[in-house]
Coordinates of C-alpha atoms in Angstrom, one line a residue:
M1 CA -4.6 5.4 51.8
D2 CA -4.2 9.0 50.6
T3 CA -7.3 10.2 48.9
G4 CA -7.8 13.5 47.1
P5 CA -10.7 15.9 47.7
A6 CA -12.4 14.7 44.5
A7 CA -12.5 11.1 45.7
K8 CA -15.9 11.3 47.4
E9 CA -18.5 8.8 46.1
G10 CA -21.0 10.5 43.8
V11 CA -18.7 13.2 42.5
A12 CA -18.6 13.3 38.7
G13 CA -15.0 14.4 38.5
P14 CA -11.9 12.2 38.4
V15 CA -10.8 10.5 41.6
A16 CA -7.1 10.4 42.7
V17 CA -5.8 7.9 45.2
Q18 CA -2.3 7.0 46.2
A19 CA -0.4 4.1 47.8
G20 CA 3.2 3.6 48.8
R21 CA 5.1 1.2 46.5
G22 CA 6.3 -0.6 49.5
A23 CA 2.8 -1.2 50.9
A24 CA 1.9 -4.9 51.6
N25 CA -1.0 -4.7 49.0
P26 CA -1.0 -1.4 47.1
A27 CA -3.7 -2.7 44.7
S28 CA -6.1 -3.2 47.6
I29 CA -5.4 0.4 48.9
L30 CA -6.0 1.9 45.4
L31 CA -9.2 -0.2 44.8
D32 CA -10.6 1.1 48.1
G33 CA -10.5 4.6 46.7
L34 CA -11.5 3.8 43.1
R35 CA -14.5 1.5 43.4
G36 CA -17.0 4.1 44.5
A37 CA -16.4 6.0 41.2
R38 CA -17.2 3.0 39.0
P39 CA -14.4 4.2 36.6
A40 CA -14.5 3.9 32.8
L41 CA -10.8 4.6 32.8
V42 CA -8.0 4.3 35.3
L43 CA -4.6 5.8 34.8
V44 CA -1.8 4.4 37.0
F45 CA 1.5 6.2 37.5
G46 CA 4.6 5.3 39.5
A47 CA 4.9 1.5 39.4
K48 CA 8.0 0.2 37.7
G49 CA 8.8 -2.7 35.3
D50 CA 7.6 -6.0 36.7
E51 CA 5.2 -4.2 39.2
L52 CA 3.0 -2.8 36.5
A53 CA 1.4 -6.0 35.0
P54 CA 0.4 -7.6 38.4
L55 CA -0.9 -4.3 39.6
G56 CA -2.9 -3.9 36.5
D57 CA -4.3 -7.4 36.8
A58 CA -5.3 -6.8 40.4
L59 CA -7.0 -3.5 39.6
K60 CA -8.8 -5.1 36.6
A61 CA -10.2 -7.9 38.8
G62 CA -11.6 -5.4 41.3
L63 CA -13.2 -2.9 38.8
P64 CA -15.9 -3.1 36.2
G65 CA -15.1 -5.4 33.3
D66 CA -15.1 -2.7 30.7
C67 CA -12.8 -0.4 32.6
I68 CA -9.7 0.6 30.7
I69 CA -6.5 0.5 32.7
A70 CA -3.4 2.2 31.4
G71 CA -0.3 3.7 32.9
C72 CA 3.4 4.0 33.0
S73 CA 6.5 4.3 35.2
S74 CA 7.5 7.8 36.3
A75 CA 10.2 10.1 37.4
G76 CA 8.0 11.0 40.4
E77 CA 4.4 11.3 41.2
I78 CA 1.8 14.0 41.9
G79 CA -0.7 12.7 44.4
P80 CA -3.4 14.1 46.7
S81 CA -0.7 15.7 48.8
G82 CA 1.4 17.0 46.0
Y83 CA 4.9 15.8 44.9
A84 CA 5.7 12.2 46.0
S85 CA 8.3 9.5 45.2
D86 CA 8.2 5.7 45.4
S87 CA 4.5 5.8 45.4
I88 CA 1.7 4.7 43.0
V89 CA -1.0 7.2 42.0
A90 CA -4.2 6.0 40.4
I91 CA -6.7 8.3 38.8
G92 CA -10.2 7.0 38.1
F93 CA -12.5 8.7 35.6
P94 CA -16.1 7.8 36.5
T95 CA -18.4 6.1 34.0
A96 CA -21.1 8.7 34.9
S97 CA -19.1 11.4 33.1
F98 CA -16.5 9.7 31.0
R99 CA -16.2 7.3 28.0
A100 CA -12.8 6.1 26.8
S101 CA -11.1 4.0 24.1
A102 CA -7.4 2.9 23.9
H103 CA -5.1 2.3 21.0
L104 CA -1.5 1.0 21.1
L105 CA 1.2 2.5 18.9
R106 CA 3.9 -0.1 18.7
D107 CA 7.5 -0.2 17.3
L108 CA 8.4 3.4 17.9
G109 CA 11.9 2.7 16.6
A110 CA 10.6 1.7 13.2
L111 CA 8.2 4.7 12.9
P112 CA 5.4 2.9 11.1
V113 CA 3.6 6.2 10.6
S114 CA 1.2 5.1 7.9
D115 CA 0.0 2.2 10.1
W116 CA -0.3 4.5 13.1
M117 CA -2.4 7.0 11.1
A118 CA -4.7 4.3 9.7
G119 CA -5.3 2.8 13.2
L120 CA -5.9 6.2 14.8
R121 CA -8.5 7.2 12.2
R122 CA -10.3 3.8 12.6
M123 CA -10.3 4.4 16.3
H124 CA -11.8 7.8 15.9
R125 CA -14.5 6.6 13.5
A126 CA -15.5 3.7 15.8
F127 CA -15.6 5.8 18.9
A128 CA -18.6 7.8 17.6
P129 CA -18.1 10.9 19.8
D130 CA -21.0 12.9 20.9
P131 CA -20.8 16.5 19.6
G132 CA -22.5 17.7 22.7
R133 CA -19.6 16.4 24.9
A134 CA -15.9 17.4 25.0
L135 CA -13.4 15.0 23.3
F136 CA -9.7 14.9 24.0
G137 CA -6.7 12.6 23.6
L138 CA -4.1 11.5 26.1
L139 CA -0.7 10.2 25.1
L140 CA 1.6 8.1 27.3
V141 CA 4.9 7.2 25.5
D142 CA 8.2 5.5 26.2
G143 CA 10.3 8.4 27.4
L144 CA 13.6 6.8 26.2
A145 CA 12.6 5.9 22.7
G146 CA 13.2 9.4 21.4
Q147 CA 10.1 9.5 19.0
E148 CA 7.8 11.9 20.7
D149 CA 8.2 14.5 18.0
A150 CA 7.1 12.1 15.3
L151 CA 4.3 10.8 17.4
V152 CA 2.7 14.2 18.2
A153 CA 3.0 15.2 14.5
T154 CA 1.3 11.9 13.5
L155 CA -1.5 12.5 16.0
E156 CA -1.9 16.1 14.8
A157 CA -2.2 15.0 11.2
S158 CA -4.6 12.0 12.0
L159 CA -6.9 13.8 14.4
P160 CA -6.6 17.5 13.7
S161 CA -9.8 18.4 15.6
V162 CA -8.9 16.5 18.8
P163 CA -6.8 18.3 21.5
V164 CA -4.1 16.0 22.6
L165 CA -1.8 16.2 25.7
G166 CA 0.4 13.8 27.6
G167 CA 3.7 12.8 29.1
S168 CA 6.7 10.7 28.5
A169 CA 7.2 7.8 30.9
G170 CA 10.1 8.1 33.3
D171 CA 12.6 6.0 35.2
G172 CA 13.5 8.3 38.2
L173 CA 16.8 9.9 37.3
D174 CA 18.3 6.7 35.9
F175 CA 17.3 7.1 32.3
R176 CA 17.6 3.4 31.7
R177 CA 14.2 1.8 31.0
T178 CA 10.7 3.1 31.0
T179 CA 7.6 0.9 31.0
L180 CA 4.0 1.3 29.9
L181 CA 0.9 -0.7 30.9
A182 CA -2.0 -1.4 28.5
R183 CA -4.4 -4.3 28.0
G184 CA -2.8 -6.2 30.8
H185 CA 0.7 -6.2 29.2
T186 CA 3.8 -4.1 30.0
L187 CA 5.5 -2.5 27.0
S188 CA 8.5 -0.5 25.9
D189 CA 9.3 1.1 22.5
A190 CA 5.6 1.9 22.4
A191 CA 2.9 4.5 23.2
I192 CA -0.6 4.4 24.4
F193 CA -3.2 6.8 22.9
L194 CA -6.5 7.2 24.8
L195 CA -9.5 8.9 23.3
V196 CA -11.7 10.3 26.0
E197 CA -15.1 11.9 26.0
T198 CA -16.7 13.7 29.0
D199 CA -19.8 15.8 29.8
L200 CA -17.6 18.0 32.1
A201 CA -16.1 21.3 31.0
I202 CA -12.3 21.0 30.2
S203 CA -9.6 23.5 29.9
E204 CA -5.9 22.9 29.1
V205 CA -3.4 24.5 31.5
T206 CA 0.3 24.9 30.5
F207 CA 3.1 26.7 32.2
A208 CA 6.8 27.1 31.6
H209 CA 8.9 29.2 33.9
F210 CA 11.7 30.5 31.6
S211 CA 12.3 33.5 29.5
P212 CA 15.1 33.9 26.8
T213 CA 18.4 35.7 27.5
E214 CA 20.5 37.4 24.9
T215 CA 23.0 34.5 24.9
R216 CA 22.7 32.3 21.8
A217 CA 24.5 29.3 20.4
V218 CA 24.4 27.4 17.1
V219 CA 24.4 23.7 17.0
T220 CA 27.4 23.0 14.7
A221 CA 27.4 19.2 14.9
A222 CA 24.7 16.8 16.1
I223 CA 23.4 13.3 15.9
P224 CA 19.7 13.9 15.4
E225 CA 18.6 10.3 15.7
K226 CA 20.2 10.2 19.1
R227 CA 19.1 13.7 20.2
R228 CA 22.7 14.5 20.8
I229 CA 24.6 17.8 20.4
L230 CA 28.3 17.2 19.6
E231 CA 29.3 20.8 19.1
L232 CA 28.0 24.3 20.1
N233 CA 29.6 27.2 18.3
A234 CA 32.2 24.8 16.8
E235 CA 33.3 23.8 20.3
P236 CA 32.7 20.6 22.3
A237 CA 29.1 21.0 23.4
A238 CA 29.5 20.4 27.1
D239 CA 32.5 22.7 27.3
E240 CA 30.7 25.5 25.5
Y241 CA 27.6 25.1 27.5
A242 CA 29.7 25.4 30.7
R243 CA 31.3 28.5 29.4
L244 CA 28.0 30.1 28.4
T245 CA 26.4 29.4 31.8
G246 CA 29.4 30.0 34.0
I247 CA 29.1 26.5 35.5
A248 CA 32.3 24.5 36.0
R249 CA 32.4 21.6 33.5
D250 CA 32.6 19.0 36.2
R251 CA 29.5 20.4 38.0
L252 CA 27.1 19.9 35.1
T253 CA 24.2 17.9 36.6
P254 CA 20.5 17.5 35.8
T255 CA 19.8 20.0 38.5
E256 CA 22.0 22.6 36.9
F257 CA 20.6 21.8 33.4
A258 CA 17.1 22.4 34.9
R259 CA 18.1 25.9 36.1
R260 CA 19.7 27.0 32.8
P261 CA 18.0 25.3 29.8
L262 CA 18.5 25.7 26.1
L263 CA 15.5 27.3 24.4
L264 CA 14.3 26.8 20.8
R265 CA 12.2 29.6 19.3
T266 CA 9.1 28.5 17.3
G267 CA 7.1 31.4 16.0
R268 CA 6.7 33.8 18.8
R269 CA 7.3 31.3 21.6
H270 CA 10.4 29.6 23.1
H271 CA 10.3 26.0 24.0
V272 CA 12.8 24.2 26.2
R273 CA 15.2 21.6 24.6
A274 CA 16.1 20.0 27.9
I275 CA 19.5 18.4 28.6
S276 CA 19.5 15.1 30.4
E277 CA 23.3 14.4 30.7
V278 CA 26.8 15.0 29.4
T279 CA 27.8 12.1 27.1
E280 CA 31.2 10.3 27.3
D281 CA 32.4 12.2 24.2
G282 CA 31.7 15.6 25.8
G283 CA 28.4 16.1 24.0
L284 CA 25.0 16.9 25.4
S285 CA 22.2 14.4 25.4
L286 CA 18.8 16.1 25.0
M287 CA 15.2 15.1 25.8
S288 CA 13.8 16.6 22.5
A289 CA 14.7 16.7 18.8
I290 CA 17.7 18.6 17.7
D291 CA 19.6 19.1 14.4
T292 CA 22.7 20.7 13.1
G293 CA 22.2 24.4 12.3
T294 CA 19.6 25.0 15.1
V295 CA 20.0 28.3 16.9
L296 CA 19.4 27.9 20.6
T297 CA 19.0 30.6 23.3
L298 CA 20.1 30.2 26.9
G299 CA 17.0 30.4 29.2
R300 CA 16.6 32.4 32.5
A301 CA 14.4 31.0 35.3
E302 CA 11.4 33.0 36.5
D303 CA 9.2 32.5 39.5
M304 CA 8.0 28.9 39.4
T305 CA 5.1 29.2 41.9
Q306 CA 3.4 32.6 41.3
G307 CA 3.2 32.0 37.5
F308 CA 1.7 28.6 38.1
L309 CA -0.8 30.1 40.6
Q310 CA -1.8 32.6 38.0
A311 CA -2.3 30.0 35.4
L312 CA -4.6 27.9 37.6
S313 CA -6.4 30.9 39.0
A314 CA -7.3 31.9 35.4
L315 CA -9.6 28.9 35.1
P316 CA -13.3 29.9 34.9
R317 CA -14.3 27.7 37.9
P318 CA -12.5 25.7 40.6
P319 CA -11.4 22.4 39.1
L320 CA -12.8 19.0 40.2
M321 CA -9.3 17.8 39.3
V322 CA -6.4 18.7 37.1
L323 CA -4.6 15.8 35.3
G324 CA -1.0 17.0 35.3
F325 CA 2.2 16.1 33.3
D326 CA 5.1 17.9 35.0
C327 CA 8.7 17.6 33.8
I328 CA 11.1 16.0 36.3
L329 CA 13.5 18.9 35.5
R330 CA 11.0 21.4 36.8
R331 CA 10.7 19.4 40.0
L332 CA 14.5 19.3 40.4
A333 CA 14.7 23.1 39.9
L334 CA 11.9 23.6 42.5
E335 CA 13.7 21.3 45.0
R336 CA 17.0 23.2 44.5
A337 CA 15.2 26.5 45.1
G338 CA 13.5 25.2 48.2
L339 CA 10.0 25.6 46.6
A340 CA 8.9 22.0 46.2
A341 CA 6.6 22.2 49.3
V342 CA 5.1 25.4 48.0
M343 CA 4.3 23.8 44.7
S344 CA 2.9 20.7 46.5
D345 CA 0.5 23.0 48.4
L346 CA -0.6 24.5 45.1
F347 CA -1.1 21.0 43.6
T348 CA -3.3 20.1 46.6
R349 CA -5.2 23.3 46.5
F350 CA -6.1 22.9 42.8
R351 CA -6.5 19.1 43.0
V352 CA -3.7 18.2 40.6
A353 CA -2.8 14.6 40.1
G354 CA -0.4 13.0 37.6
F355 CA 3.3 12.3 37.3
N356 CA 6.8 13.7 36.6
T357 CA 7.8 13.1 33.1
Y358 CA 10.7 12.9 30.7
G359 CA 8.8 15.3 28.4
E360 CA 5.4 16.7 27.7
Q361 CA 3.1 16.8 24.7
H362 CA 0.6 19.5 23.9
S363 CA -0.6 21.6 20.9
G364 CA 1.1 19.3 18.4
M365 CA 4.5 19.7 20.1
H366 CA 6.9 17.7 22.3
V367 CA 8.3 20.0 25.0
N368 CA 10.4 19.9 28.2
Q369 CA 10.5 21.6 31.5
T370 CA 6.8 22.5 31.2
F371 CA 3.7 21.7 33.2
V372 CA 0.9 20.5 30.9
G373 CA -2.5 19.8 32.5
L374 CA -6.1 19.3 31.7
A375 CA -8.6 20.8 34.2
F376 CA -12.0 19.2 34.6
M377 CA -14.8 21.5 35.9
D378 CA -18.6 21.6 36.3
H379 CA -20.2 23.7 33.6
G380 CA -21.6 26.1 36.1
A381 CA -23.8 29.1 35.3
P382 CA -22.8 31.6 32.5
G383 CA -20.3 34.1 33.8
D384 CA -19.3 32.0 36.8
S385 CA -15.6 32.4 37.8
H386 CA -13.4 32.1 40.8
A387 CA -10.6 34.1 42.3
A388 CA -7.2 33.0 43.5

C-alpha cells in the first residue's frame, strides 16, 4: 500500500491511498488506508471498465453505509508518490470535515439541459449548505462524449454561487471508451456532479504552461459537433498545422501536439484547444469545442515545473492535500522534456492526488493542457503563510 502524508488517522484533511491494478485484492489495500478516515466521500481514479463496479461494491461493503463512492477511468494517476500508471488511487474525505451529495447527469448526447438544471437546483436546495462552511462542486464527465462545454455552462447557470472544478475521464492514450462509477453502476455518456461542503479552508489552484506566439490561423472549415477542424487557413488542417509548427506531417503525435498547442483567446486569457489526433481525412480532432471562423494562436511552452511551484507556494498555508485534475497532454510534454520525476516530487511535496484527464473544468470553462486543483488547508491564524 502506498499512503500519502495526509493518511494518518485523525487528520481532518483528505486521505489518498494507492494500489496497483494488478494487485491480488486492490480493494482490500485501499480499504486499509481509508477506514481510519471514516469517509463521507471516496473518489476512485484509474480502474477501467468492468473493474470499476466490483471495486465500488467492495469499497462500499467496507466503509460506512452513507459513504458516497464515485470515480472514473483515467489516462494516468496522481498518487502519494506522484505520477503513476496502471494503478488505482482512492481519496477519502473524512466525515469529520466533509459532507457530500451526488447527482447523475445522463444522456450527454441528447443534451437534456432543462432536466439537468431542474435536478441540480433541487439538489442544491435539498443539500441545505451551512453558510459558515465552504461549498464547492466536483464534476467527473465522460471524456469522449464531447459535451463538457455544455455541461459547465449548465452548471454555471444553475449554481452560479458554487465554484465548480473537475476532469474528463480518460482511457490511457486509446481514446476509445471512458467509464464512470456512481451509485454502484458503471456509466458512459454521463457525468457525475458532487456537491461538497467542508469546514476546511479551500483554494483553487490552476496552472497552464503556455504563452501565445505571433503565429495565428483561422478555422475555415470544421465539424463542431465532432470537435473536428477540417481546414486551417483554407488548407487541410493537419498539413497546415505541420507547416506552422515545422513538424513533418508524418510525425504528428499526441506528444508533439502537447508541445505546440493551439490557443483560443477569451477576454485577456488564452486557453488551449488541445489536439488529440489526425483524422483519416487529414483533419484535426480536438478535445474542446471548435467552430468555423475561430481564430487560433500557436502556443509556446514555458517552464512546466517552476511555474507550478510558484502557483502552489502562493497558497496561504501548506495544504493538507490538493485534489488535482491534470491533462494527459501536460504529462506527455513533461515526459518528453525529462521533467516527469521533478513534477512527481512536487506533487508529493504538496500532497497532490488525482488523475490525468482528457480535459479540465474550472471557472465555467472546459479547458485542456491545464492543471486544475483544489487545495484543502487548516484555517490557521490570521496572517499565517508559508514559503516555498
